[in-house]
Coordinates of C-alpha atoms (C1' of nucleotides) in Angstrom, one line a residue:
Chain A
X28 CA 1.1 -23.2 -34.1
X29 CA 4.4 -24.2 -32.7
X30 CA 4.6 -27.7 -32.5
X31 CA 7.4 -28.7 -30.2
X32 CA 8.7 -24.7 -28.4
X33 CA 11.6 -25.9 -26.7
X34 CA 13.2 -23.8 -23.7
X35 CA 13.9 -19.8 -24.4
X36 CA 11.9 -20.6 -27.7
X37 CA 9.1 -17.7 -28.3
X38 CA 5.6 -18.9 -28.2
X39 CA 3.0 -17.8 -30.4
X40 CA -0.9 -18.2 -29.7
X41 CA -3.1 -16.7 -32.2
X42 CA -0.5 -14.3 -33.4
X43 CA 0.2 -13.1 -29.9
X44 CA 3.7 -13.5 -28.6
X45 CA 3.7 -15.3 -25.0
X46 CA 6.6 -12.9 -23.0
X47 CA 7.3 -12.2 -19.3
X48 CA 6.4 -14.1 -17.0
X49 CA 3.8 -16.5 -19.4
X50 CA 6.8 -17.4 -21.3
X51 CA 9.0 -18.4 -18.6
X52 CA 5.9 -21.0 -17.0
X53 CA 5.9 -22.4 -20.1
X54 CA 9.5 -22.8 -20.4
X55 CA 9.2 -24.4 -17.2
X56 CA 6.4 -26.7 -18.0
X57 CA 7.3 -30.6 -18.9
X58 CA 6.5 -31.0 -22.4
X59 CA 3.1 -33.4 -22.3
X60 CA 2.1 -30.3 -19.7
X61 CA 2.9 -27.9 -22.1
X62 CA 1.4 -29.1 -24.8
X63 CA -1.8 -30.1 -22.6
X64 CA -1.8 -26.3 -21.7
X65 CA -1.1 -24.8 -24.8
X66 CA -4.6 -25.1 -26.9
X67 CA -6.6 -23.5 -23.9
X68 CA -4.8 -20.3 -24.5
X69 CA -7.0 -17.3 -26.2
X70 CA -6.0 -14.0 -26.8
X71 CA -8.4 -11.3 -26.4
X72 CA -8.7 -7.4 -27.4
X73 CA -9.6 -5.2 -24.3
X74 CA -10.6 -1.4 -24.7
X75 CA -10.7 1.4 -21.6
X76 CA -13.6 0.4 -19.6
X77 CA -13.7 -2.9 -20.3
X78 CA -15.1 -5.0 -17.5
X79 CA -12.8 -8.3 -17.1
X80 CA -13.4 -9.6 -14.1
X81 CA -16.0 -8.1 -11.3
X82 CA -15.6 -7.2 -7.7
X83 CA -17.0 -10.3 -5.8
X84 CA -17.1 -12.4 -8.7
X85 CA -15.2 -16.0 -8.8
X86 CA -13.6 -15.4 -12.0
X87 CA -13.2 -18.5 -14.2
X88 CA -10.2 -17.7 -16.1
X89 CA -7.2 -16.4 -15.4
X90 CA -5.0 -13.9 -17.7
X91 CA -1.8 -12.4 -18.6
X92 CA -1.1 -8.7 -20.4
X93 CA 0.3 -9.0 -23.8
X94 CA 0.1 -5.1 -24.0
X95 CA -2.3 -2.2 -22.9
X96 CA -2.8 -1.8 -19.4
X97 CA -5.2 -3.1 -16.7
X98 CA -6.0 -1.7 -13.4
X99 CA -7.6 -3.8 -10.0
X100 CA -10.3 -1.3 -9.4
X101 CA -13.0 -0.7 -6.2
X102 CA -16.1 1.7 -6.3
X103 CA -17.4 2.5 -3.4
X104 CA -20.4 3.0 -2.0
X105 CA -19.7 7.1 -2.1
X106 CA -19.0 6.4 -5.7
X107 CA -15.2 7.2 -5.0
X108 CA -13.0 5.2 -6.6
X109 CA -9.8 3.5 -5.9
X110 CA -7.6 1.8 -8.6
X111 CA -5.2 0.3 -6.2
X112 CA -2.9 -1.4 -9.1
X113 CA -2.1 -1.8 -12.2
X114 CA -1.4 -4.6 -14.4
X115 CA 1.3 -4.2 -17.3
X116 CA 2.6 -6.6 -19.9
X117 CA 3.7 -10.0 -18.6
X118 CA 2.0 -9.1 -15.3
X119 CA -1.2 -11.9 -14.2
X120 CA -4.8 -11.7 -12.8
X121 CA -7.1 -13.4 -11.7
X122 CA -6.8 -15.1 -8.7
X123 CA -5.2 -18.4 -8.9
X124 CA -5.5 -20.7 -6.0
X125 CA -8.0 -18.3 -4.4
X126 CA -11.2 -16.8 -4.3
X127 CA -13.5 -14.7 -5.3
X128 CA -11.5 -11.4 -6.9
X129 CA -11.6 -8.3 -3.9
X130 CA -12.0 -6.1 -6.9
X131 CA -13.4 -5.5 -10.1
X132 CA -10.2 -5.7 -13.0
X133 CA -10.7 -3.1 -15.6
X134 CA -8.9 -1.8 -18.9
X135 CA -7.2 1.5 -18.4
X136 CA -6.3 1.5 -22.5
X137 CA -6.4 -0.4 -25.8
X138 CA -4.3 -3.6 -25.2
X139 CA -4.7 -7.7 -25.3
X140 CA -4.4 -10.5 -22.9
X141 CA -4.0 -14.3 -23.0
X142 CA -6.4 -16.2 -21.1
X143 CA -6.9 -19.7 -20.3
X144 CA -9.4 -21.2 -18.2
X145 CA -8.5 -21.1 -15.0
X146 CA -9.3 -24.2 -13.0
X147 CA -7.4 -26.2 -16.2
X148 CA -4.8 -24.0 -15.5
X149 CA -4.5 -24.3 -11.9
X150 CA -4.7 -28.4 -12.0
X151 CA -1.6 -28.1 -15.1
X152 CA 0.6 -26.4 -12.4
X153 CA -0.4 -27.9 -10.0
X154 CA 1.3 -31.2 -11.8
X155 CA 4.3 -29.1 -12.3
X156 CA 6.5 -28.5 -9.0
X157 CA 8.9 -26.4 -10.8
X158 CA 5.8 -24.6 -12.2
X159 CA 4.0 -24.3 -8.9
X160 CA 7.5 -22.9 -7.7
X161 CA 7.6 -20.5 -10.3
X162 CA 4.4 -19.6 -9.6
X163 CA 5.1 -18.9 -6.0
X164 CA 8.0 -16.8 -7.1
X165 CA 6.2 -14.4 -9.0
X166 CA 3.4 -13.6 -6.3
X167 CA 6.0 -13.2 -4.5
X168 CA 7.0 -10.6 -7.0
X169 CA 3.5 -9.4 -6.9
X170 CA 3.5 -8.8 -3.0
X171 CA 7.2 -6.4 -3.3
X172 CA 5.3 -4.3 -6.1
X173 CA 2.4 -4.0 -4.1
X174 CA 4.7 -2.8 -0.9
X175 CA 6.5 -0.7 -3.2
X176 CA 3.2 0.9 -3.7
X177 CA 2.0 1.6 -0.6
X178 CA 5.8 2.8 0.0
X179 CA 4.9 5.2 -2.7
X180 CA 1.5 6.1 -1.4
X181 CA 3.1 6.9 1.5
X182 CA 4.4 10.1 0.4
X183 CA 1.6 13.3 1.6
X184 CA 2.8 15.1 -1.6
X185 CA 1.3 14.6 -5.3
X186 CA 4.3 15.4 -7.4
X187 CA 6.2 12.8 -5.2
X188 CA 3.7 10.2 -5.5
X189 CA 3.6 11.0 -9.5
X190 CA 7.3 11.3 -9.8
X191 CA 7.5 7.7 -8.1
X192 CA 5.0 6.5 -11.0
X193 CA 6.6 7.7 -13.7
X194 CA 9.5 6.0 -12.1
X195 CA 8.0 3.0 -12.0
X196 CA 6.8 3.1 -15.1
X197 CA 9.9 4.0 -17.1
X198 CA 11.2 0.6 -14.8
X199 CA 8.7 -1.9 -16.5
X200 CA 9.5 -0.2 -20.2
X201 CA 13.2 -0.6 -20.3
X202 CA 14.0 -2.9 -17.8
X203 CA 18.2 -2.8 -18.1
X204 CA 18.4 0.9 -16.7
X205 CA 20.5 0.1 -13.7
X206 CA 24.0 1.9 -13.8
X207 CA 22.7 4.4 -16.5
X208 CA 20.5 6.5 -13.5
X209 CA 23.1 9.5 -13.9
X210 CA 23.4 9.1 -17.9
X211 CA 21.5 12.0 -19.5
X212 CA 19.6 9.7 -21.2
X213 CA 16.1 10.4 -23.1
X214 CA 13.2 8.1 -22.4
X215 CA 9.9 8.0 -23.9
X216 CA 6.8 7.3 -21.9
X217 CA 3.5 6.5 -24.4
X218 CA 1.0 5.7 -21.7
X219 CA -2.1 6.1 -23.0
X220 CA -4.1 5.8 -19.4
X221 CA -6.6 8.7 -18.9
X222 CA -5.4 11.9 -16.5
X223 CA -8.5 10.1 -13.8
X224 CA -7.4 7.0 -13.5
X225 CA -3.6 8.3 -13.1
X226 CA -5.8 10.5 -10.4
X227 CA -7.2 7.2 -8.9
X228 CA -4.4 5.6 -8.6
X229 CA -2.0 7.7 -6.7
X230 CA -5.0 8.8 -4.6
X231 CA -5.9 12.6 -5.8
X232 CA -7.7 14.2 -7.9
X233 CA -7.5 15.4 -11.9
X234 CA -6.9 18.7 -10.7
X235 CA -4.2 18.0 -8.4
X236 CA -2.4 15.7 -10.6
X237 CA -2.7 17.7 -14.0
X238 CA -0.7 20.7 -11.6
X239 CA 1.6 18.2 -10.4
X240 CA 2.7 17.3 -14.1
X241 CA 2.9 20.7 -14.8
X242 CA 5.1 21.7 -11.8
X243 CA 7.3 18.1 -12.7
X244 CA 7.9 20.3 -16.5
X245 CA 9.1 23.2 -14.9
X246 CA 11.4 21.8 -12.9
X247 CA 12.9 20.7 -15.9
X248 CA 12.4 16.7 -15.0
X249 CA 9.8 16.0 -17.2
X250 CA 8.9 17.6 -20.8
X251 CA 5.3 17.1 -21.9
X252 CA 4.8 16.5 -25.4
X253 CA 1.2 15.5 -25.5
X254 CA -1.0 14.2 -22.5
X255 CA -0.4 10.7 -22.7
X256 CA 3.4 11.0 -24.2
X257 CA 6.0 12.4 -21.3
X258 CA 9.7 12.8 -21.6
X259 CA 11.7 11.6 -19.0
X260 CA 14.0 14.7 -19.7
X261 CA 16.3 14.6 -16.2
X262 CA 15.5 11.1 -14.6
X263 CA 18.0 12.2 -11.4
X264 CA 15.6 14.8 -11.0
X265 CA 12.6 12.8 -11.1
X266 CA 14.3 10.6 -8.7
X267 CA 15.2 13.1 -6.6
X268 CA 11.9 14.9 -6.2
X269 CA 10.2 10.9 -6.0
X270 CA 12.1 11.5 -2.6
X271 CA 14.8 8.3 -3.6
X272 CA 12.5 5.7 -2.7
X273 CA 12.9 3.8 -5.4
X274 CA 15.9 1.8 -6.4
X275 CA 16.2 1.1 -9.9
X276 CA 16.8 -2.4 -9.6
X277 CA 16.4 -4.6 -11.9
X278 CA 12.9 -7.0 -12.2
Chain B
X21 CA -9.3 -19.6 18.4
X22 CA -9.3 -21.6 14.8
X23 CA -10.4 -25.1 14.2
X24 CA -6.9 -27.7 13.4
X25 CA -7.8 -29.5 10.3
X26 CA -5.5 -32.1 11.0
X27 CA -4.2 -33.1 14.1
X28 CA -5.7 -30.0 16.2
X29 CA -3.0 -30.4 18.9
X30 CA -2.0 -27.4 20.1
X31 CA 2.0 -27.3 19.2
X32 CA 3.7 -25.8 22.8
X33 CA 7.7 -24.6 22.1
X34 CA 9.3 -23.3 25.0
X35 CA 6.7 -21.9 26.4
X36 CA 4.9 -20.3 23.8
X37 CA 1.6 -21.8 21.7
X38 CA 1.9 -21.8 18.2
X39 CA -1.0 -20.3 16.7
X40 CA -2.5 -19.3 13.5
X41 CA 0.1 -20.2 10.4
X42 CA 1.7 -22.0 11.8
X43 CA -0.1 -24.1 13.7
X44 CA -1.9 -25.1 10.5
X45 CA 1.7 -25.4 8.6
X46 CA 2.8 -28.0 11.5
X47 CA -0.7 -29.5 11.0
X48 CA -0.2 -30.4 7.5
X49 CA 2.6 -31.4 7.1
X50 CA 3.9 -35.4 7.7
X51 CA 4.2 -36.6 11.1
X52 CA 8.1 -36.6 9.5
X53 CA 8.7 -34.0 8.2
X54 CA 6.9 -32.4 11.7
X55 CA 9.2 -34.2 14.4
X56 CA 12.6 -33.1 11.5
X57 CA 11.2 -29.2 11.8
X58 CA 10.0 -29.0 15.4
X59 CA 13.2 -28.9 17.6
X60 CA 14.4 -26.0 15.1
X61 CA 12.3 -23.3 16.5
X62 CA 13.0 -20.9 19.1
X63 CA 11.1 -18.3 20.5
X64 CA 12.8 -15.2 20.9
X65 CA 11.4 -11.9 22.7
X66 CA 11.5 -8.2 21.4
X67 CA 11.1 -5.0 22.8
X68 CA 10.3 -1.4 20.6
X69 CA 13.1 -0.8 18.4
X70 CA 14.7 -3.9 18.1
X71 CA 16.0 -4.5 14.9
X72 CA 15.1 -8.0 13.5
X73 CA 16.6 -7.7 10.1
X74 CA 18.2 -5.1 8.3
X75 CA 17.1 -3.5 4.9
X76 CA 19.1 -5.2 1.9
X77 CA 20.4 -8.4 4.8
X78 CA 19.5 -12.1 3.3
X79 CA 18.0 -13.2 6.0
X80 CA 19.0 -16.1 7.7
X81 CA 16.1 -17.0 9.9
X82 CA 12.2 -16.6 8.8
X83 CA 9.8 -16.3 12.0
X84 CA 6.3 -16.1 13.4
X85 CA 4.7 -13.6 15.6
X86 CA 3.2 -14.8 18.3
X87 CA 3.0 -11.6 20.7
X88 CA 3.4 -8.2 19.5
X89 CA 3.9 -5.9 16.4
X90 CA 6.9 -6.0 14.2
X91 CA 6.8 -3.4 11.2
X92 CA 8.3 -3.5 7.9
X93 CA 9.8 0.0 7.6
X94 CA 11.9 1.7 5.7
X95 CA 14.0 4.7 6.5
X96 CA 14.9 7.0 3.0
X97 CA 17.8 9.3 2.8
X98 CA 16.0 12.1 3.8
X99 CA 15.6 10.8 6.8
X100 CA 12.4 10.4 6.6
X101 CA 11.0 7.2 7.2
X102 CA 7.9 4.6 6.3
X103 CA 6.3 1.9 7.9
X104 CA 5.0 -0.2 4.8
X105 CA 3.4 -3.0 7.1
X106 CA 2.5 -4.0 10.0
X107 CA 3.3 -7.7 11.2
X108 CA 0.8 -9.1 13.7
X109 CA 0.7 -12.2 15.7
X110 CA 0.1 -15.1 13.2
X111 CA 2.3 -13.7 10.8
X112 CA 5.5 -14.3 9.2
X113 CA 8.0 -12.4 8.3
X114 CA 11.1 -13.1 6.2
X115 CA 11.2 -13.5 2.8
X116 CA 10.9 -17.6 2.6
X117 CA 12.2 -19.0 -1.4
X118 CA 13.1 -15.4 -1.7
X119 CA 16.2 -13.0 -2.1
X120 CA 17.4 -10.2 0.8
X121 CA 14.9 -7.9 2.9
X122 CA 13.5 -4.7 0.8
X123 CA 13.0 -3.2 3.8
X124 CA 13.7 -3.6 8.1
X125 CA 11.9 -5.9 10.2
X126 CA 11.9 -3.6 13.3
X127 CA 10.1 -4.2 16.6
X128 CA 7.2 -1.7 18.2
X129 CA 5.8 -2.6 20.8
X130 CA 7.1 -5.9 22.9
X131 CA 6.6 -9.0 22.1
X132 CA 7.9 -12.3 20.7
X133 CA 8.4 -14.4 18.1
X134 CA 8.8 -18.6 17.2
X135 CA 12.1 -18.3 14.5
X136 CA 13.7 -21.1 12.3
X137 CA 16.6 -21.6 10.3
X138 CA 15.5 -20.3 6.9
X139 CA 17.1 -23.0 4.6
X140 CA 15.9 -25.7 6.8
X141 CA 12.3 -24.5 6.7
X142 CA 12.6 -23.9 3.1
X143 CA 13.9 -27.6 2.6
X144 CA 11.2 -29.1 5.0
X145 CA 8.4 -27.1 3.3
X146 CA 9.5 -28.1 -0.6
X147 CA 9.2 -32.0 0.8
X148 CA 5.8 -31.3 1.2
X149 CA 3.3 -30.4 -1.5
X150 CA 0.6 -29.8 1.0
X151 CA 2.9 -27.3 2.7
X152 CA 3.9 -25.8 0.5
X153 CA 0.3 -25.2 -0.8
X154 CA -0.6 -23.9 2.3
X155 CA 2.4 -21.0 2.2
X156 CA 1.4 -20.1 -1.4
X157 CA -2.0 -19.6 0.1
X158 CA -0.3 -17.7 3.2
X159 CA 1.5 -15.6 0.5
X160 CA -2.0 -14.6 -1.3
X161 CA -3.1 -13.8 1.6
X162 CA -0.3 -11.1 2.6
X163 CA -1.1 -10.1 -0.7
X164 CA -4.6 -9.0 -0.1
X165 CA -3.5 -7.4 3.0
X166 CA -0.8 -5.3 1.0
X167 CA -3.7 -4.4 -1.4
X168 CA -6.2 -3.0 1.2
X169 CA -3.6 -1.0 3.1
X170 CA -3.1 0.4 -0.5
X171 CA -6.7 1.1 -0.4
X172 CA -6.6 2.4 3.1
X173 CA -3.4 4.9 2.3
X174 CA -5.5 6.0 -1.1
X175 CA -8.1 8.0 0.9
X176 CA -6.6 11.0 1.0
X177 CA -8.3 12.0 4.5
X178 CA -5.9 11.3 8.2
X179 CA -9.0 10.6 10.0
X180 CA -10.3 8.2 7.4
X181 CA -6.8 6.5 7.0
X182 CA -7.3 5.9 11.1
X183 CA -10.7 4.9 11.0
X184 CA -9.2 2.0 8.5
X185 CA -6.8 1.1 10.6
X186 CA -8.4 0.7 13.6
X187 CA -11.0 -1.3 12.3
X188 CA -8.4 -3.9 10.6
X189 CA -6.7 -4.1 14.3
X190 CA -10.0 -5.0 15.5
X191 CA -10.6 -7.3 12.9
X192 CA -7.4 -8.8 13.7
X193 CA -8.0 -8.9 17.3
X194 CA -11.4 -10.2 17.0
X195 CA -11.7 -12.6 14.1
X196 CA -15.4 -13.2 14.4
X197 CA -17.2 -10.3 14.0
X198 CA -19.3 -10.3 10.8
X199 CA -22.6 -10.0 11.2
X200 CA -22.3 -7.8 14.2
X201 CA -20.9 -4.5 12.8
X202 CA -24.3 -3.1 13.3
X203 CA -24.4 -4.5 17.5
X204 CA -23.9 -1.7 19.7
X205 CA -21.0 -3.9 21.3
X206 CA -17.7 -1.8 22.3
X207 CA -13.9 -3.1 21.4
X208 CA -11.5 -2.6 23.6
X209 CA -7.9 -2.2 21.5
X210 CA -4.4 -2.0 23.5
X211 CA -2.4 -0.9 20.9
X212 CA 1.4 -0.7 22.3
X213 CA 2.6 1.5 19.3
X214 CA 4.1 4.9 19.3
X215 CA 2.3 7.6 17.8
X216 CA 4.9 8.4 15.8
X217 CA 5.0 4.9 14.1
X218 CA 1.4 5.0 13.8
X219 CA 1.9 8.3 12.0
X220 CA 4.7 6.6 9.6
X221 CA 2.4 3.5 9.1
X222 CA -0.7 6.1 7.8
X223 CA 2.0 8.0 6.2
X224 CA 1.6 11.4 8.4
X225 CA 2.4 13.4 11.3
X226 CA 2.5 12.6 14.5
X227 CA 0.3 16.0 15.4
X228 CA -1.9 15.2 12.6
X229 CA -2.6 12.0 14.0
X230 CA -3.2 13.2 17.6
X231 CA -5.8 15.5 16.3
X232 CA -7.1 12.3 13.9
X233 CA -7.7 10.6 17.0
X234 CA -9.4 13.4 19.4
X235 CA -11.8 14.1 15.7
X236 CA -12.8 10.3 16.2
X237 CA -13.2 10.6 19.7
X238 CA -14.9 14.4 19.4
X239 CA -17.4 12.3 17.1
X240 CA -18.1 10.1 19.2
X241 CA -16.4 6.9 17.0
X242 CA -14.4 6.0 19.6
X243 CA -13.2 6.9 23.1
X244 CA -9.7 7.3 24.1
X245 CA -8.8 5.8 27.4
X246 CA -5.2 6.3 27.4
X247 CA -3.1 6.6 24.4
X248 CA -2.6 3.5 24.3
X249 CA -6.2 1.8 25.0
X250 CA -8.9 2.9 22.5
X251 CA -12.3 1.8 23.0
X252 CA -14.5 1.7 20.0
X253 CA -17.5 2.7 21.1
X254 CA -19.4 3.1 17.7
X255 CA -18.6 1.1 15.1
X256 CA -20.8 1.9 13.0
X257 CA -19.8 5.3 12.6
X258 CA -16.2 4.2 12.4
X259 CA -16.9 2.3 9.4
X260 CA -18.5 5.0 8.2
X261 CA -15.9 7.5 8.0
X262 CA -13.6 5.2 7.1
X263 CA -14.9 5.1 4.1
X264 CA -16.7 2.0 3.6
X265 CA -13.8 1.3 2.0
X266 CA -12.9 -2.3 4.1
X267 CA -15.2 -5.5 4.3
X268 CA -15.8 -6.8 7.8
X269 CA -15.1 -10.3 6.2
X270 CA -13.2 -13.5 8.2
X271 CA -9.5 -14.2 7.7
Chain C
dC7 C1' -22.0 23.6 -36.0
dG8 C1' -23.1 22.1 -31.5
dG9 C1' -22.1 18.5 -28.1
dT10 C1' -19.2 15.8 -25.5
dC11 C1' -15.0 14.3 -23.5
dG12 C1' -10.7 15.0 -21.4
dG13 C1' -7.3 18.2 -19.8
dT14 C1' -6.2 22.5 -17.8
dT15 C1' -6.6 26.7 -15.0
dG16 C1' -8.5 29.8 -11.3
dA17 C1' -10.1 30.8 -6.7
dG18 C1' -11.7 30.0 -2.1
dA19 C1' -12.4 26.3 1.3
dA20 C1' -10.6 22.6 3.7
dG21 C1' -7.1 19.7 5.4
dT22 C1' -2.1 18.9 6.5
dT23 C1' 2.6 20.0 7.6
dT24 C1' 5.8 22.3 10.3
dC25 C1' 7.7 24.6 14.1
dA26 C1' 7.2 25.8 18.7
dA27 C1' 5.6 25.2 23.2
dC28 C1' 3.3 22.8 26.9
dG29 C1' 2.1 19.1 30.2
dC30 C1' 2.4 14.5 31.9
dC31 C1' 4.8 10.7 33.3
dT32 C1' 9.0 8.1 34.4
dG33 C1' 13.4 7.2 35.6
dT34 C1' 17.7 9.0 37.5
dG35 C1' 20.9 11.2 40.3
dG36 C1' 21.8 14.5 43.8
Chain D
dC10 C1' 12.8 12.2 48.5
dC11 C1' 12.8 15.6 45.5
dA12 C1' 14.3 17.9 41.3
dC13 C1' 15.2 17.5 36.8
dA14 C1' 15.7 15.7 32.1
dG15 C1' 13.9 13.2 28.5
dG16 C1' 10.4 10.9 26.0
dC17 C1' 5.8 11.2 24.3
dG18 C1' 1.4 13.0 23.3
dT19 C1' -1.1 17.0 22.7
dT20 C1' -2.2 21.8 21.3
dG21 C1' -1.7 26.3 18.8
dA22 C1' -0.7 29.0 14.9
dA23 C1' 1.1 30.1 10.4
dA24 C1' 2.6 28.3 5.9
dC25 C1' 1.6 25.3 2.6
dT26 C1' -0.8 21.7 -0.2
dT27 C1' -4.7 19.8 -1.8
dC28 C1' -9.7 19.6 -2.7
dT29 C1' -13.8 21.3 -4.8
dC30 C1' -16.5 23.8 -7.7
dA31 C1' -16.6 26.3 -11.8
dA32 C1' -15.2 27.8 -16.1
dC33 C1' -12.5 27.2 -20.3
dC34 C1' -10.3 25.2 -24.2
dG35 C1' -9.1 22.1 -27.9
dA36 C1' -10.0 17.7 -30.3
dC37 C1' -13.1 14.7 -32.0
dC38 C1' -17.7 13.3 -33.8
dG39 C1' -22.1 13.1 -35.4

DNA sequence: CGGTCGGTTGAGAAGTTTCAACGCCTGTGG
DNA sequence: CCACAGGCGTTGAAACTTCTCAACCGACCG
């Protein structure tokens, strides 16, 4: 274990590099902080349908994605279900400085997160005012993302909806893509999330959205080399078809 | 009306009550820091289509609602345009410790609103840890809201979209209402919005929503007095075809 | 080899968009 | 004071999209 990570410095907890937004708190954090924070850290292995955190429950520790993805989740009583987010690397949950979770936080795919008890973790930052700032700063992130999405969500057609994800998602991958919208570049998306929960999340069905990729390939904007791995193959297409809602700014 | 944790003296400027937010802001923070902030608002009055602040602008000024609806909306090249949020009376609006407007802060109905200097309220609020708990809090909050109206625009059903809707504008209208969903008690809404930006906020057409409504009414969920003045006459069954989807919980 | 899971495809039903037209109200100018 | 225009909500009808149910297919697994 690293015994004195100074600023910009990577941190390691059981093998798992700290990134994102995890790193950047900790860079923040005075030293006796850090180092008070530091052994509460745990890494965990998720797999799909993990349960993390229950809808209703007051979750006692709070987490960050190292990799794999997690979705916020609601069942209702019609057994429909909503995923109305999801949570990629660097992204947080569970409900700091609040209460009980509004929904039940699930794994969409194979992945890992850091977690730390979360009422330790609230009193550390609360000692911090740069940290607490910080803090404030990326739920403030949080709340654009989420208005993004109900920008997104917005749209009455599927391939818009889906062309905005793959959008978005191409965003959190390679995050320096301003300025190159109009290069004809290539990009890989290996998103190993199931064709339902996809369906769940931009509010449609398997049906609709397994016809919605296919009408995104022949248009020519996307190529489909297996289910869960899609070529970005003509990204001003994509963006045109997403209906330009999205800039491609930077995070 | 909400209990004052602190002082509980209503704050009067120019006229207007503060209420909600920030009333309990000016509560909490030091008698101070209170009598530095309080000659810096203004109230100002809006009428439909007033533009508050423009997509992409820094703004300059963060305010309150105290009367009204203000929508954050945003208009794509298409010309087609979205209404990502609603802003009631209580809320802010206007990105405080944050960088320019994502989207327009547009007026729709009349109404009014207490505004401050940005920086100055930013400064004021950072002296205070209390304070500046209390925004983060505010902030979480607006983030749950953003995540049910994700919810809401999920169901892929106009009628059930409206059904939402309505019932969060009653919620917001009437704060104390758990426990009586099941009373055959009757909300009156006056809902000064255009159908058209009601159809933007549920992400449809205006004749889509006109027949959304006269469904409801045909059902006997509610009863339209004038376009403007809905009566919900069964809430029950409003909550039912809205999906179930939205708690009837407190603020 | 048979079963299950997840993705895809087909076809008819259901819901929505779009375009066009109508009616009501209001404000304006003759 | 009336006529007329414009804004807004509503209604109708056809084109389109999506949903739903059903079947199919390939991969993986016991």
């Amino acid at each position: 274990m690293n015994e004195h990570p100074k600023s910009g410095q990577p941190v390691e907890i059981e093998g798992v590099v700290a990134q994102g937004k995890l790193q950047r708190l900790l860079d923040v954090l005075p030293e006796d902080l850090r180092s008070e924070m530091m052994p509460l850290w745990q890494s965990i292995r998720f797999s799909p349908g993990d349960v993390l955190i229950e809808d209703g429950e007051v979750a006692d520790r709070i987490g960050f994605v190292t990799d794999g993805f997690l979705a916020m989740s609601k069942t209702l009583q019609d057994r429909h279900r909503h995923i109305i987010g999801l949570i990629t690397p660097s992204d947080m949950f569970g409900r700091a400085f609040n209460g009980p979770s509004g929904y039940r936080i699930e794994a969409l795919s194979d992945g890992a997160v850091l977690t730390c008890d979360r009422q330790k973790f609230e009193a550390i930052i609360a000692r911090s005012h740069e940290a607490e700032r910080l803090f404030l700063l990326s739920i403030l992130d949080e709340l654009d993302a989420a208005r993004e999405w109900v920008m997104v969500l917005g749209s009455s057609k599927v391939v818009e909806r889906l062309a905005s994800l793959l959008i978005i998602l191409s965003r959190h991958k390679y995050r320096t893509l301003e300025g190159t919208a109009h290069a004809p570049i290539q990009l890989n998306l290996h998103i190993h999330i199931k064709r339902v929960d996809i369906a769940h999340l931009l509010g449609t069905s398997p049906e609709s959205l397994s016809r919605a990729f296919h009408q995104l390939e022949r248009t020519g904007a996307i190529r489909i080399v297996t289910p869960y791995d899609v070529e970005l193959a003509n990204l001003e297409r994509l963006i045109e078809i997403s209906g330009n809602s999205l800039e491609m700014r930077d995070e």
